[in-house]
Tab-separated table of C-alpha atoms and ligand atoms in Angstrom:
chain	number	residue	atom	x	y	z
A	1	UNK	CA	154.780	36.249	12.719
A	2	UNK	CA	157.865	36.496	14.529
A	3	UNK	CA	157.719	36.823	18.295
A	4	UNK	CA	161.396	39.010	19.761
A	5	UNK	CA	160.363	38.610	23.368
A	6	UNK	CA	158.780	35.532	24.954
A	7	UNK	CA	154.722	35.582	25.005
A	8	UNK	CA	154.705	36.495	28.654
A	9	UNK	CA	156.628	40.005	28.209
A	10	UNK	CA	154.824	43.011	28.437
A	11	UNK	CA	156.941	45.840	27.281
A	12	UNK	CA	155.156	48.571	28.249
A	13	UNK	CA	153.383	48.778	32.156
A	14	UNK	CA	149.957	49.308	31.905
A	15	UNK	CA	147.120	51.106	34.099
A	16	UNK	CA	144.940	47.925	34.392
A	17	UNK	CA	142.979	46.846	32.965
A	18	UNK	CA	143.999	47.729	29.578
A	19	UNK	CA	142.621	46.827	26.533
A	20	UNK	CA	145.355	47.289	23.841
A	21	UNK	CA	145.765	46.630	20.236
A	22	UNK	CA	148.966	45.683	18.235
A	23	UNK	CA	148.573	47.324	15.370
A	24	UNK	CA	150.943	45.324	13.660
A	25	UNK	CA	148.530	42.515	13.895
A	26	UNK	CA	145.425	44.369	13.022
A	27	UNK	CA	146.906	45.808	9.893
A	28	UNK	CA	147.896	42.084	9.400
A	29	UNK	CA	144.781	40.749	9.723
A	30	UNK	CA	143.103	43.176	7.751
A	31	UNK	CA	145.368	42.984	4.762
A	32	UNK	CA	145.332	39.362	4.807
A	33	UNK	CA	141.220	39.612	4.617
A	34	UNK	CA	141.258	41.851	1.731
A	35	UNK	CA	143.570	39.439	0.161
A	36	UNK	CA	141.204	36.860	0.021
A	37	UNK	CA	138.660	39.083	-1.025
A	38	UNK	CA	140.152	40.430	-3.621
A	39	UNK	CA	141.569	36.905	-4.433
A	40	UNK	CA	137.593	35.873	-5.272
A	41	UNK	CA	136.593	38.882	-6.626
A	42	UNK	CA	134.206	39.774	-3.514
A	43	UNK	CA	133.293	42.677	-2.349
A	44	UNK	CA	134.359	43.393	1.411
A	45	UNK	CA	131.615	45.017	3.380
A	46	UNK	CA	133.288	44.326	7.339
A	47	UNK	CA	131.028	44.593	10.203
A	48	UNK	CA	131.478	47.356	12.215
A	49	UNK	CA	130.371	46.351	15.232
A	50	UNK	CA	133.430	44.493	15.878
A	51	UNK	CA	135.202	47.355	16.664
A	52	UNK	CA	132.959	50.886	16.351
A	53	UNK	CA	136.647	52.406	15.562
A	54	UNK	CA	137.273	55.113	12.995
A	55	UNK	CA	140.657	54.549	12.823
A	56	UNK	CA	140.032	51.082	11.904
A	57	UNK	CA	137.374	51.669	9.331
A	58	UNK	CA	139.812	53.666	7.241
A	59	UNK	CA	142.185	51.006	7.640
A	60	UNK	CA	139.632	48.911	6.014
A	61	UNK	CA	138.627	51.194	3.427
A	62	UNK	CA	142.511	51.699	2.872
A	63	UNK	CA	142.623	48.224	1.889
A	64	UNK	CA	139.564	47.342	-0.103
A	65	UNK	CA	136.714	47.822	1.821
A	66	UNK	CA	133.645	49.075	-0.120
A	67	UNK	CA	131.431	49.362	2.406
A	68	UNK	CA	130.422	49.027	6.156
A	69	UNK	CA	127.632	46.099	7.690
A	70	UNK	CA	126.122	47.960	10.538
A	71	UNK	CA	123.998	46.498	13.370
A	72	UNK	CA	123.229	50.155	14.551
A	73	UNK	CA	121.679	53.503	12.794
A	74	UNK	CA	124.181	55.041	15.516
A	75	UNK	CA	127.091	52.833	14.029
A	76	UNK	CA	126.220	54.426	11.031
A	77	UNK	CA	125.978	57.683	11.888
A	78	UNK	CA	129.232	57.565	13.100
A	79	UNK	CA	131.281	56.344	10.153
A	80	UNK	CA	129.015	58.930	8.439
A	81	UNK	CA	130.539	61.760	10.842
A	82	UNK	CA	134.040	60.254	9.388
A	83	UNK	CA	133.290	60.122	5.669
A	84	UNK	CA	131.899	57.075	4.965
A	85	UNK	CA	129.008	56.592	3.608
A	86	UNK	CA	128.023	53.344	2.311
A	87	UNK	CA	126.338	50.892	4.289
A	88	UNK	CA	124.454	47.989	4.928
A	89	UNK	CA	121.990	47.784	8.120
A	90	UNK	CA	122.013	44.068	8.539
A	91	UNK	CA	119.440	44.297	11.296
A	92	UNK	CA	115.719	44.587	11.214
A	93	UNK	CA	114.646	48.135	11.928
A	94	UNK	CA	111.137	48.549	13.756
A	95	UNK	CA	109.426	51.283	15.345
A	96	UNK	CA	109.108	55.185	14.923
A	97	UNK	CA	112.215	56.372	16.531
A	98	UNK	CA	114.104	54.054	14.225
A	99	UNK	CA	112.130	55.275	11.494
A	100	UNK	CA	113.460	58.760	12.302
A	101	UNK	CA	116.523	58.117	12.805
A	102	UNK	CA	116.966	55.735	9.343
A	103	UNK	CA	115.205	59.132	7.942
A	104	UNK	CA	118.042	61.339	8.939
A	105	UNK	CA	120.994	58.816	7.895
A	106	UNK	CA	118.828	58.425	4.452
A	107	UNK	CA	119.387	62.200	4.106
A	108	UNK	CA	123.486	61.394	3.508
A	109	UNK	CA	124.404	57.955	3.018
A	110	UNK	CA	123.819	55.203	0.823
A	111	UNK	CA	121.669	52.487	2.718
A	112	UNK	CA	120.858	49.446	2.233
A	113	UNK	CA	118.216	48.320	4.745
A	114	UNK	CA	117.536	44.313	6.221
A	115	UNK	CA	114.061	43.225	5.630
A	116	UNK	CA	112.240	39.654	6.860
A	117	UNK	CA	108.284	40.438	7.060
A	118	UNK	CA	105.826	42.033	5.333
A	119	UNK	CA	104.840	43.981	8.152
A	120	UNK	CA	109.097	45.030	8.326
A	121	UNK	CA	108.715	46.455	4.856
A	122	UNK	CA	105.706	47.905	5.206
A	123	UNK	CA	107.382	50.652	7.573
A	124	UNK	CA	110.562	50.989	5.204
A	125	UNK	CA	107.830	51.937	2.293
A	126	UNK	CA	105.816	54.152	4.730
A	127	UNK	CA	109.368	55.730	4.728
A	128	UNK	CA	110.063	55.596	1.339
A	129	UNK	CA	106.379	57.644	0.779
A	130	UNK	CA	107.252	60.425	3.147
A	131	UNK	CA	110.912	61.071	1.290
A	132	UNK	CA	109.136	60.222	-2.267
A	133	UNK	CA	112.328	57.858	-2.913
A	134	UNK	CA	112.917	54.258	-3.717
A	135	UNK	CA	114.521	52.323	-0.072
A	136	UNK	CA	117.055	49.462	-1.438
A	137	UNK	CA	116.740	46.978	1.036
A	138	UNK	CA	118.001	43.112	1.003
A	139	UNK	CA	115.954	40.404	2.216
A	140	UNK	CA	117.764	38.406	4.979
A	141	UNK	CA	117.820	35.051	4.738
A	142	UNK	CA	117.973	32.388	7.615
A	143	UNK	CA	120.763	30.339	6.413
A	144	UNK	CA	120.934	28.055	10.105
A	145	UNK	CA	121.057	30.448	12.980
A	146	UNK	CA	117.583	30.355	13.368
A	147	UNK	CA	117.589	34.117	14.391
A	148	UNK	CA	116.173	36.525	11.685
A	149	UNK	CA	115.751	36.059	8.091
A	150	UNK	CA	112.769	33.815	6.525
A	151	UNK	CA	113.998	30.279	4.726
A	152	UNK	CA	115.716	30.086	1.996
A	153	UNK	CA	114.025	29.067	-1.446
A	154	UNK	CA	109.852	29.822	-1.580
A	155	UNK	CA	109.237	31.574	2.093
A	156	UNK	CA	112.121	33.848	0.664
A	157	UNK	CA	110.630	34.217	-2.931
A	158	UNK	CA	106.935	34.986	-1.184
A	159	UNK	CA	108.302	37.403	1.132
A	160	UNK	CA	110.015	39.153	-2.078
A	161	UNK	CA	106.675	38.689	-4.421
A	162	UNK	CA	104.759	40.097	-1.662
A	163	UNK	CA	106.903	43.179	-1.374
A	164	UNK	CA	106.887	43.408	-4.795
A	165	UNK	CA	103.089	43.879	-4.805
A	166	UNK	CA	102.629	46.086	-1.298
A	167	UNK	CA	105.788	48.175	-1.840
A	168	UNK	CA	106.484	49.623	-5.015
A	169	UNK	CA	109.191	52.486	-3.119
A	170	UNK	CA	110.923	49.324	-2.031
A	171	UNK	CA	113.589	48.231	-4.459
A	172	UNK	CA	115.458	44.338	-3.312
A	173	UNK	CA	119.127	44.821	-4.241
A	174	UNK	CA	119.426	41.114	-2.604
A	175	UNK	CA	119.883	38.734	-0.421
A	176	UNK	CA	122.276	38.477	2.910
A	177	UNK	CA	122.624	35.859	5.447
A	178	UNK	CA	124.491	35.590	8.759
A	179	UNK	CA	125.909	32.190	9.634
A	180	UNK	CA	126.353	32.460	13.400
A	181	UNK	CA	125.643	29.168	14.253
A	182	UNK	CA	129.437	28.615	13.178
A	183	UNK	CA	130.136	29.597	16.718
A	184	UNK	CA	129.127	26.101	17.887
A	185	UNK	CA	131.195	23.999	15.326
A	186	UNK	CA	133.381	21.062	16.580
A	187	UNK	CA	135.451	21.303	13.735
A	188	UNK	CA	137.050	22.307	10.523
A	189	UNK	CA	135.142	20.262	8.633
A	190	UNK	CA	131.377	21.308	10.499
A	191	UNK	CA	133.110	25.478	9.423
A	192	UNK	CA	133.289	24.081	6.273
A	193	UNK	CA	129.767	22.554	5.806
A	194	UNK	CA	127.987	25.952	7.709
A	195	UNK	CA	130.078	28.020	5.167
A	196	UNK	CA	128.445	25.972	2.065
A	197	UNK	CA	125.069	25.657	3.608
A	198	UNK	CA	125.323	29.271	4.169
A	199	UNK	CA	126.198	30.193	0.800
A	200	UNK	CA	124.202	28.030	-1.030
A	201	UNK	CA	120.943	29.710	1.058
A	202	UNK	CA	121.304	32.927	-0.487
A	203	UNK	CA	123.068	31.610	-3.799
A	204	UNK	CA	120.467	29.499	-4.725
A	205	UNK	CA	117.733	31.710	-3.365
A	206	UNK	CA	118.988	34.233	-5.425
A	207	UNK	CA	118.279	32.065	-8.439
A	208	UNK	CA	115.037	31.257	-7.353
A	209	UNK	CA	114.521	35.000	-7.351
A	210	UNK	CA	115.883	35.684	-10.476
A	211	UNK	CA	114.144	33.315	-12.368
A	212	UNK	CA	110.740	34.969	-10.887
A	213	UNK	CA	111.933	38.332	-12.525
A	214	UNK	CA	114.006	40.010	-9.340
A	215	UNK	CA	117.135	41.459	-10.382
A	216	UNK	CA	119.284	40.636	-7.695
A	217	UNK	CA	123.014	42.534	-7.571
A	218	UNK	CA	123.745	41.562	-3.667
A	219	UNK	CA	124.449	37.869	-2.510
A	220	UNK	CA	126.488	38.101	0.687
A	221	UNK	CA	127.440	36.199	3.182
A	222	UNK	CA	129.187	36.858	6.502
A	223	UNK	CA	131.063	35.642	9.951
A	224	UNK	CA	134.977	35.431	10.582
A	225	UNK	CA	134.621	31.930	10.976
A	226	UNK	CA	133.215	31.090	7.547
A	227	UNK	CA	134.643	33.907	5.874
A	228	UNK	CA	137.567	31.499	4.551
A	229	UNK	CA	135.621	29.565	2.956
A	230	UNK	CA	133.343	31.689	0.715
A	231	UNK	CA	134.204	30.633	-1.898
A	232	UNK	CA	133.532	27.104	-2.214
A	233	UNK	CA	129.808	27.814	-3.194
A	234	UNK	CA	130.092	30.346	-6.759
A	235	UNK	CA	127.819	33.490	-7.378
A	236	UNK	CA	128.248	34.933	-3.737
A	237	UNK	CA	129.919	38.166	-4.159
A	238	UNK	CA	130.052	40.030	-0.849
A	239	UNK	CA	131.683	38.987	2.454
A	240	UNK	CA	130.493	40.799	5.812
A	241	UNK	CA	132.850	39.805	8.330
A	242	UNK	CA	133.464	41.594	11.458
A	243	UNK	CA	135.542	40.061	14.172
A	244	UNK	CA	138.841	39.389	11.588
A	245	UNK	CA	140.040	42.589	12.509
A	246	UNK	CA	141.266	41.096	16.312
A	247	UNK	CA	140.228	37.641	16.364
A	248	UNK	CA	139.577	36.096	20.238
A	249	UNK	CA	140.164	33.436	21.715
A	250	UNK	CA	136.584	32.102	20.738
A	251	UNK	CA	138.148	31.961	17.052
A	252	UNK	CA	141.720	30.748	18.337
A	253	UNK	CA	139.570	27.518	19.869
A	254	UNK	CA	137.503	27.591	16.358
A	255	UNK	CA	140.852	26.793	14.931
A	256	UNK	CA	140.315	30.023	12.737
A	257	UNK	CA	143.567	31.418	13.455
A	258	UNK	CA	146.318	30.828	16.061
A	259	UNK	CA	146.502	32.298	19.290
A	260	UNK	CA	149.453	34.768	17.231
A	261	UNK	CA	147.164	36.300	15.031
A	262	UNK	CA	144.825	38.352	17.792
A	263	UNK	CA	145.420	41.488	18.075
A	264	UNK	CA	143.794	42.581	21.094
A	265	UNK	CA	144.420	41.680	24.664
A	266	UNK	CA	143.307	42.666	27.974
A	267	UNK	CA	146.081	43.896	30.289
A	268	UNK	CA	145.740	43.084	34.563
A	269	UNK	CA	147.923	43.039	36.910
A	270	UNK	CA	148.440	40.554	39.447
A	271	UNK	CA	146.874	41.899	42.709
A	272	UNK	CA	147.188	39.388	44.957
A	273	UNK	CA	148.621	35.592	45.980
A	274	UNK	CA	146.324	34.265	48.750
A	275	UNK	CA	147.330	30.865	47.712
A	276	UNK	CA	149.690	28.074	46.143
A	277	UNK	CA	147.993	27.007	43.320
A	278	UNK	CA	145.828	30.737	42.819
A	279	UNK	CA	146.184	34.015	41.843
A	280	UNK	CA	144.067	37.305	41.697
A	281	UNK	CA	144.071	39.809	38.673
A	282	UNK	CA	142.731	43.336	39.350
A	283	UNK	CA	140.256	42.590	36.219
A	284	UNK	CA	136.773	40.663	36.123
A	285	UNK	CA	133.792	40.619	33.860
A	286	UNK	CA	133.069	44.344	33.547
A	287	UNK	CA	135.823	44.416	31.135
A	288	UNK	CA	136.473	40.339	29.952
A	289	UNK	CA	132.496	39.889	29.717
A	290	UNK	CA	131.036	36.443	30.862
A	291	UNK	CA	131.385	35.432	26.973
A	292	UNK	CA	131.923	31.713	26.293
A	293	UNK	CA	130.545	32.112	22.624
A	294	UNK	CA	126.946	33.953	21.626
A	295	UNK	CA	125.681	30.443	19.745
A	296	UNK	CA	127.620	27.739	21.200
A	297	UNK	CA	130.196	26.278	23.701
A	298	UNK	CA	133.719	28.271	23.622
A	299	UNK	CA	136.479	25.324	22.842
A	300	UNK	CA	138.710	27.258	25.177
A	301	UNK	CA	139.099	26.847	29.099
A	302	UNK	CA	138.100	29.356	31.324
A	303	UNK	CA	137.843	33.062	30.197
A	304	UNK	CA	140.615	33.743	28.068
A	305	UNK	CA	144.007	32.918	26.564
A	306	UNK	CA	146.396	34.236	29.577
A	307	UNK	CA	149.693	34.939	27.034
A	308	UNK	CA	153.003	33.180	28.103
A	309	UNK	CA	151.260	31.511	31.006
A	310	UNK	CA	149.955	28.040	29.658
A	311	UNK	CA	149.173	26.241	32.707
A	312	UNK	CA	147.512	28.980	33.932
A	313	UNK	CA	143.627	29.219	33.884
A	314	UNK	CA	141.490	32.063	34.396
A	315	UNK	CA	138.728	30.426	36.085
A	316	UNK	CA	136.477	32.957	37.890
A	317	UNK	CA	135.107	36.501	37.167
A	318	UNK	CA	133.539	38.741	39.481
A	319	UNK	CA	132.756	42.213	38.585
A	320	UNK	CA	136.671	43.560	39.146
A	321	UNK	CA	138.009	40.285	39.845
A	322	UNK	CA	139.650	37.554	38.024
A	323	UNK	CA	140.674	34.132	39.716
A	324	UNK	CA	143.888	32.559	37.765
A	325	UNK	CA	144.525	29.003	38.717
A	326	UNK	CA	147.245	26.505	38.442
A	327	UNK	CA	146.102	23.239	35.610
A	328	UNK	CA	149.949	22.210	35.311
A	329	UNK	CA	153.124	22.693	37.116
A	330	UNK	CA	154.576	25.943	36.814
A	331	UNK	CA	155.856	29.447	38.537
A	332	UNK	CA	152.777	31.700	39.584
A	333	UNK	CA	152.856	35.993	38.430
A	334	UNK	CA	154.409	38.103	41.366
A	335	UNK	CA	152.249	40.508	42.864
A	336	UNK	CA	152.159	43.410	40.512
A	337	UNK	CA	153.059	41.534	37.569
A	338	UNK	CA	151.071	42.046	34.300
A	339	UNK	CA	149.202	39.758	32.503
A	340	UNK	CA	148.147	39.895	29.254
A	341	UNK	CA	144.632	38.096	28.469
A	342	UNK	CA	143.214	37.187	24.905
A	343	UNK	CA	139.822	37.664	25.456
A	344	UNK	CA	137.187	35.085	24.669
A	345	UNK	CA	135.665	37.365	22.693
A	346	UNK	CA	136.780	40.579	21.303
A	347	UNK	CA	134.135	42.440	20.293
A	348	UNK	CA	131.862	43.431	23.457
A	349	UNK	CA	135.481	44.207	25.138
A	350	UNK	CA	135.811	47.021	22.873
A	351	UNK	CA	132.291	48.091	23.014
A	352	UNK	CA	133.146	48.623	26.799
A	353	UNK	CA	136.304	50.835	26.855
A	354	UNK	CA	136.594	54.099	26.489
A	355	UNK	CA	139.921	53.823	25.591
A	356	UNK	CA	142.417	51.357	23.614
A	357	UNK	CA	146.358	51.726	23.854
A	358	UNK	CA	147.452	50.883	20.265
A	359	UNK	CA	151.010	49.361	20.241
A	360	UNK	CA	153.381	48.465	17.680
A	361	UNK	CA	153.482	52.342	16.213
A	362	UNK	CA	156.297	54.473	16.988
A	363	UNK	CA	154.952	56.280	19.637
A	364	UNK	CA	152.361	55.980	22.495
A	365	UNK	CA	149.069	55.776	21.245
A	366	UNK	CA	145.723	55.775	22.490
A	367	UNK	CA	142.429	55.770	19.973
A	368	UNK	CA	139.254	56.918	22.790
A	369	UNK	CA	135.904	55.418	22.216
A	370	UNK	CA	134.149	56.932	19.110
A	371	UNK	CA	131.064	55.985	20.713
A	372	UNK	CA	129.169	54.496	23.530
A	373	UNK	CA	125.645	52.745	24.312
A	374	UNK	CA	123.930	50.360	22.500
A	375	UNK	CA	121.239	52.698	20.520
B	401	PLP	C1	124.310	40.095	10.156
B	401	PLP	C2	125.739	39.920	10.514
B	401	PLP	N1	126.670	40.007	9.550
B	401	PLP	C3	127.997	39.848	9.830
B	401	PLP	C4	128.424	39.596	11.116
B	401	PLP	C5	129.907	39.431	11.367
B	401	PLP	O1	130.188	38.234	12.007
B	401	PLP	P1	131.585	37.969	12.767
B	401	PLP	O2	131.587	38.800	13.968
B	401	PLP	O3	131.577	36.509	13.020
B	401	PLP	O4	132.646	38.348	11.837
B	401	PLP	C6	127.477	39.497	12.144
B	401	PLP	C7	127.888	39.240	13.519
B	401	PLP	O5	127.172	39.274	14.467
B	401	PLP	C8	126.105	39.656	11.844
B	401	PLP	O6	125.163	39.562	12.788
């Protein structure tokens, strides 16, 4: 990918902060997933959490996607308000209000529900009573993260035998797995190893199960930073990830992709010069985020990849405030300049606008927030 002006170039001035996607590079990115997917004969189910768009879910569906991985009933429900309607909760749902909710989504879409406990499925089939309909859910398996999901092999298979026998309006399409724990790999290599162990947890779990008479159609696996390597392990055949669509500078110091491939940055301007070696940007962690990486150490300095500026570091956050220092020799931003940030990480940025300028179209374009809060 081809750069015409130097890194450092904003073409367009900005009311900052900004967030702002180059569409260019998000079709890119997309495209290039479904390649691979298509490439290994997976299905791609994308998380939409990473960007709670509707303009980017069609994108995805545009090229290949046959399905959405929600964290939310409310993500959900809003892809449902823009025709889609196949998805996978990969959460744990829990309590009445969810139950409602999952009720009224149940209504129109296609769901397929995350399950770790007995007590878990026990609601889903309470559920599955009151609508007198089978609930396909998939058992989520703890593949290293040490967050949800029971072990893989026997806890997994006891967990599915008991469901079998508590829950007969509780059909297991299969088995999903979320290897987050990525996040804190050193290296190529470690992606490479979390991406097999990963697989392998639900793979050979899957076996496991099928050999004690489940039929099981799902085996997916999912994160951007062992997405790439899916297919070293045979017999999974759905990837889930979310973050591809931008990338961050999380991934960038993952060695995922180079700092070219994100697509979204955070515009500031410069706002003030109060010394030699410092600068102050009119944006802090209400938009950035305090994010070094959700389960493990950021490889990158400071708070994000400052574009054109490479012995620059942005240091400091305070709520509207960013604090760029000098870690080389080199010219500081004039007052009023603009800066444009790669964030650490991509995802919550989004989740806090209420607006994204989308460049790299012919005209001016600006997608609002499809929705907001965290329900
Ligand atoms: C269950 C599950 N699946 C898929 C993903 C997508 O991961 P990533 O954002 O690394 O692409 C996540 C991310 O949090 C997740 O929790």
């Amino acid at each position: 990918m081809k750069r015409l002006v130097p890194e450092r170039m904003i073409n367009v001035y900005f009311d900052t902060p900004a967030v702002v996607i180059d569409y260019q590079k998000l079709l890119y990115n997309i495209q290039d997933m479904a390649t691979y997917a298509a490439e290994h004969n997976f299905a791609l189910r994308p998380h939409v959490k990473a960007h709670r768009l509707p303009q980017i879910a069609k994108l995805q569906i545009e090229h290949g996607a046959t399905g959405f991985t929600c964290a939310k009933i409310s993500e959900a429900a809003m892809l449902l308000a823009h025709q889609h309607n196949d998805f996978l909760l990969a959460h744990q749902l829990a309590g009445p209000i969810k139950m409602k909710k999952l009720n009224q989504l149940l209504e129109q879409a296609d769901v397929i529900i995350g399950c770790d406990s007995v007590e878990g499925a026990s609601l889903l089939q309470q559920l599955a009573t009151e609508r007198a309909q089978t609930i396909n859910i998939a058992l989520e398996v703890d593949s290293g993260l040490h967050r949800c999901g029971t072990q893989p092999g026997s806890e997994t298979l006891e967990l599915a035998i008991a469901i079998r026998r508590q829950c007969p309006n509780l059909r297991i399409k299969g088995l999903f797995t979320h290897a987050g724990q990525a996040y804190a790999a050193t290296s190529r290599e470690q992606l490479r190893e979390i991406a097999k162990i990963e697989a392998h947890s639900v793979v050979d779990t899957a076996a496991l199960l099928t050999a004690n008479g489940f039929s099981i159609d799902l085996i997916s696996v999912g994160s951007t930073p062992t997405a790439q390597f899916s297919h070293l392990v045979p017999g999974v055949n759905e990837i889930r990830p979310g973050n591809y669509v931008f990338y961050d500078a999380i991934q960038v110091g993952l060695g995922v992709v180079p700092q070219e491939r994100c697509a979204l940055t955070v515009v500031a301007t410069v706002i003030s010069r109060p010394a030699a070696d410092r600068v102050v940007i009119d944006t802090g962690s209400k938009v950035l985020g305090l994010d070094k990486g959700a389960h493990g150490i950021s490889l990158v300095r400071g708070f994000g990849i400052l574009l054109g500026w490479p012995h620059l570091s942005l240091e400091r956050l305070s709520e509207e405030h960013g604090v760029i220092i000098k870690t080389a020799d080199g010219p500081l931003p004039e007052i009023g300049q603009q800066i444009a940030i790669i964030p650490n990480h991509a995802c919550p940025v989004l989740y806090r606008a209420d607006l994204v300028h989308v460049t790299g179209l012919n005209e001016e374009t600006v997608w609002p927030s499809a929705m907001r809060g965290s329900r």
